[in-house]
mmCIF file of C-alpha atoms in Angstrom:
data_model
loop_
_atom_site.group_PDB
_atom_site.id
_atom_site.type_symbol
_atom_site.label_atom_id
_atom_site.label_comp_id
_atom_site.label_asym_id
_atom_site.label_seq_id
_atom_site.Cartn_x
_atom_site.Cartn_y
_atom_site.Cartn_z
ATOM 1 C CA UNK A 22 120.307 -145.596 -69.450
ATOM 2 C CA UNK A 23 117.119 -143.624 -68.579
ATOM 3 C CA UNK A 24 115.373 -144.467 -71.953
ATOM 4 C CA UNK A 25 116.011 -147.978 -71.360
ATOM 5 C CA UNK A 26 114.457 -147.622 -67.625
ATOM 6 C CA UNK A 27 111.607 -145.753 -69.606
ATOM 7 C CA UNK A 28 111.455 -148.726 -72.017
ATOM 8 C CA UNK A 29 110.946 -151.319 -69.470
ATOM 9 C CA UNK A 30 108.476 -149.573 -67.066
ATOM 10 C CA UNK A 31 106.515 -148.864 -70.146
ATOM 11 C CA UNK A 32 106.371 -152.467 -71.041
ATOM 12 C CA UNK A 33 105.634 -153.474 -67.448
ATOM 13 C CA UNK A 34 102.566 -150.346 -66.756
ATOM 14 C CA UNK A 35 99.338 -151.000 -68.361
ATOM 15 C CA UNK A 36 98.173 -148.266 -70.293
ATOM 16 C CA UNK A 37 95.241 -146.358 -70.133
ATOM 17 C CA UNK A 38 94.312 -147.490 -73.974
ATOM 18 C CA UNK A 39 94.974 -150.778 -73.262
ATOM 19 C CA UNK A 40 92.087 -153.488 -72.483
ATOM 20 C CA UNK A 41 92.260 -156.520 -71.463
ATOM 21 C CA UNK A 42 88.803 -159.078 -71.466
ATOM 22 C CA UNK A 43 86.329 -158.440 -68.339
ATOM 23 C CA UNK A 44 87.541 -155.361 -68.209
ATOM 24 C CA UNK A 45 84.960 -152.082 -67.267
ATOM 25 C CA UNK A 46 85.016 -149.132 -67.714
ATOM 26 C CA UNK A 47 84.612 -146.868 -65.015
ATOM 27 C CA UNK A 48 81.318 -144.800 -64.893
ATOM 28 C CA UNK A 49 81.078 -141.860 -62.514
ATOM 29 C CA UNK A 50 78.319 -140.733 -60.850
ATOM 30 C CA UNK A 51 77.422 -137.177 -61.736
ATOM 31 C CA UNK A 52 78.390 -135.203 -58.323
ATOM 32 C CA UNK A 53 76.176 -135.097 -55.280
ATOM 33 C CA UNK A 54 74.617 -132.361 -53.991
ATOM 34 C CA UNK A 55 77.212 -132.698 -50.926
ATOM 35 C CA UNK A 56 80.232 -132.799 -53.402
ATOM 36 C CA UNK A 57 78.844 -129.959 -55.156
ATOM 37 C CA UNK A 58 78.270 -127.805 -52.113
ATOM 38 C CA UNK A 59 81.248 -128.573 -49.601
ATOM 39 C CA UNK A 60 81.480 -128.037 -45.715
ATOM 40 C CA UNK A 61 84.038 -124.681 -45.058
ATOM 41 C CA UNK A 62 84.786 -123.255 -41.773
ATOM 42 C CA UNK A 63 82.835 -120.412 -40.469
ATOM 43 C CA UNK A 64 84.598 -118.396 -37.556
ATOM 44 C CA UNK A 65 83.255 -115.979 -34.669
ATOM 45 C CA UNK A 66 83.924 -115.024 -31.074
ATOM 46 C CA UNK A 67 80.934 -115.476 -28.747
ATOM 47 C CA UNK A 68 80.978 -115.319 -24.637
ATOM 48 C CA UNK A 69 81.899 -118.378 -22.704
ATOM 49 C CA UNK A 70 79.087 -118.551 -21.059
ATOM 50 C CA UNK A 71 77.130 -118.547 -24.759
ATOM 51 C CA UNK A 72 79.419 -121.275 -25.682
ATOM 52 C CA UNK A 73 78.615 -123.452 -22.303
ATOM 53 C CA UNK A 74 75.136 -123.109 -23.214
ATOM 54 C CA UNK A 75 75.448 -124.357 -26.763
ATOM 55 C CA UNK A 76 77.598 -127.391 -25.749
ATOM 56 C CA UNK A 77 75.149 -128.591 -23.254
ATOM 57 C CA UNK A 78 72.250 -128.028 -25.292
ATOM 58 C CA UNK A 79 74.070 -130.037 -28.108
ATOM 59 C CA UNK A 80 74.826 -132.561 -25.349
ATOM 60 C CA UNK A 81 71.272 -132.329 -24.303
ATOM 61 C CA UNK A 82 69.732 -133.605 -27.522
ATOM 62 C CA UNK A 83 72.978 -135.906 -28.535
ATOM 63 C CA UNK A 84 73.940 -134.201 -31.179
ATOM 64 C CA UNK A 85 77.420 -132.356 -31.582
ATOM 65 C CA UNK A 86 77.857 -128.299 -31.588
ATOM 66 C CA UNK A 87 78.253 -128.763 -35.394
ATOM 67 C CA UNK A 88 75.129 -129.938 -36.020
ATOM 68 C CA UNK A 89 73.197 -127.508 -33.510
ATOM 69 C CA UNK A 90 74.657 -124.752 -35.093
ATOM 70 C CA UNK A 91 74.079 -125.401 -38.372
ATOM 71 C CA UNK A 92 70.304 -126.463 -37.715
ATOM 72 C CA UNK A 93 70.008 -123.191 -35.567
ATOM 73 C CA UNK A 94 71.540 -120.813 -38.560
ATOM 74 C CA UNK A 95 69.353 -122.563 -40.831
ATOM 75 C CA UNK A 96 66.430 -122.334 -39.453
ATOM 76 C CA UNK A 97 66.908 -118.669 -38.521
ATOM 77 C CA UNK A 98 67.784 -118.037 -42.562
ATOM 78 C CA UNK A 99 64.456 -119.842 -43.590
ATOM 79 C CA UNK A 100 62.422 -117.667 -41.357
ATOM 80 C CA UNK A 101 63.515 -114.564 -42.928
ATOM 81 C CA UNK A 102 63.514 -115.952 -46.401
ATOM 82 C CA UNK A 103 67.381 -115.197 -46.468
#
């Protein structure tokens, strides 16, 4: 019974090898430099008051506290050439 079930779906599922005309082929871009370096989580404790003042400076320039604190990390690694 199951290799008959196998027999049909296999006539009904195009395969891979199989092409029919106007078909492509799919091309793939070579990965971007964002695929190639993904976003992680980074963890720490500060003081509420610390974290107060980074939401409202975040608020303060519309941005979000993800973006301050990565522009604020980078910037203080490219000073110090780190």
């Amino acid at each position: 019974m199951l290799q008959i079930y196998e027999e049909e779906r296999n006539d009904r599922v195009k395969q891979p090898e199989d092409k029919e005309e106007g078909d492509q082929e799919m091309v793939t871009a070579p990965p971007t430099e964002a695929a190639a370096d993904p976003i992680v989580q980074i963890n720490t404790r500060v003081r509420a008051s610390f974290r107060r003042r980074v939401r409202m400076a975040a608020a303060a320039q519309d941005i979000n506290v993800e973006t301050l604190i990565n522009r604020a990390l980078e910037e203080y690694m490219d000073k110090r050439d780190l």
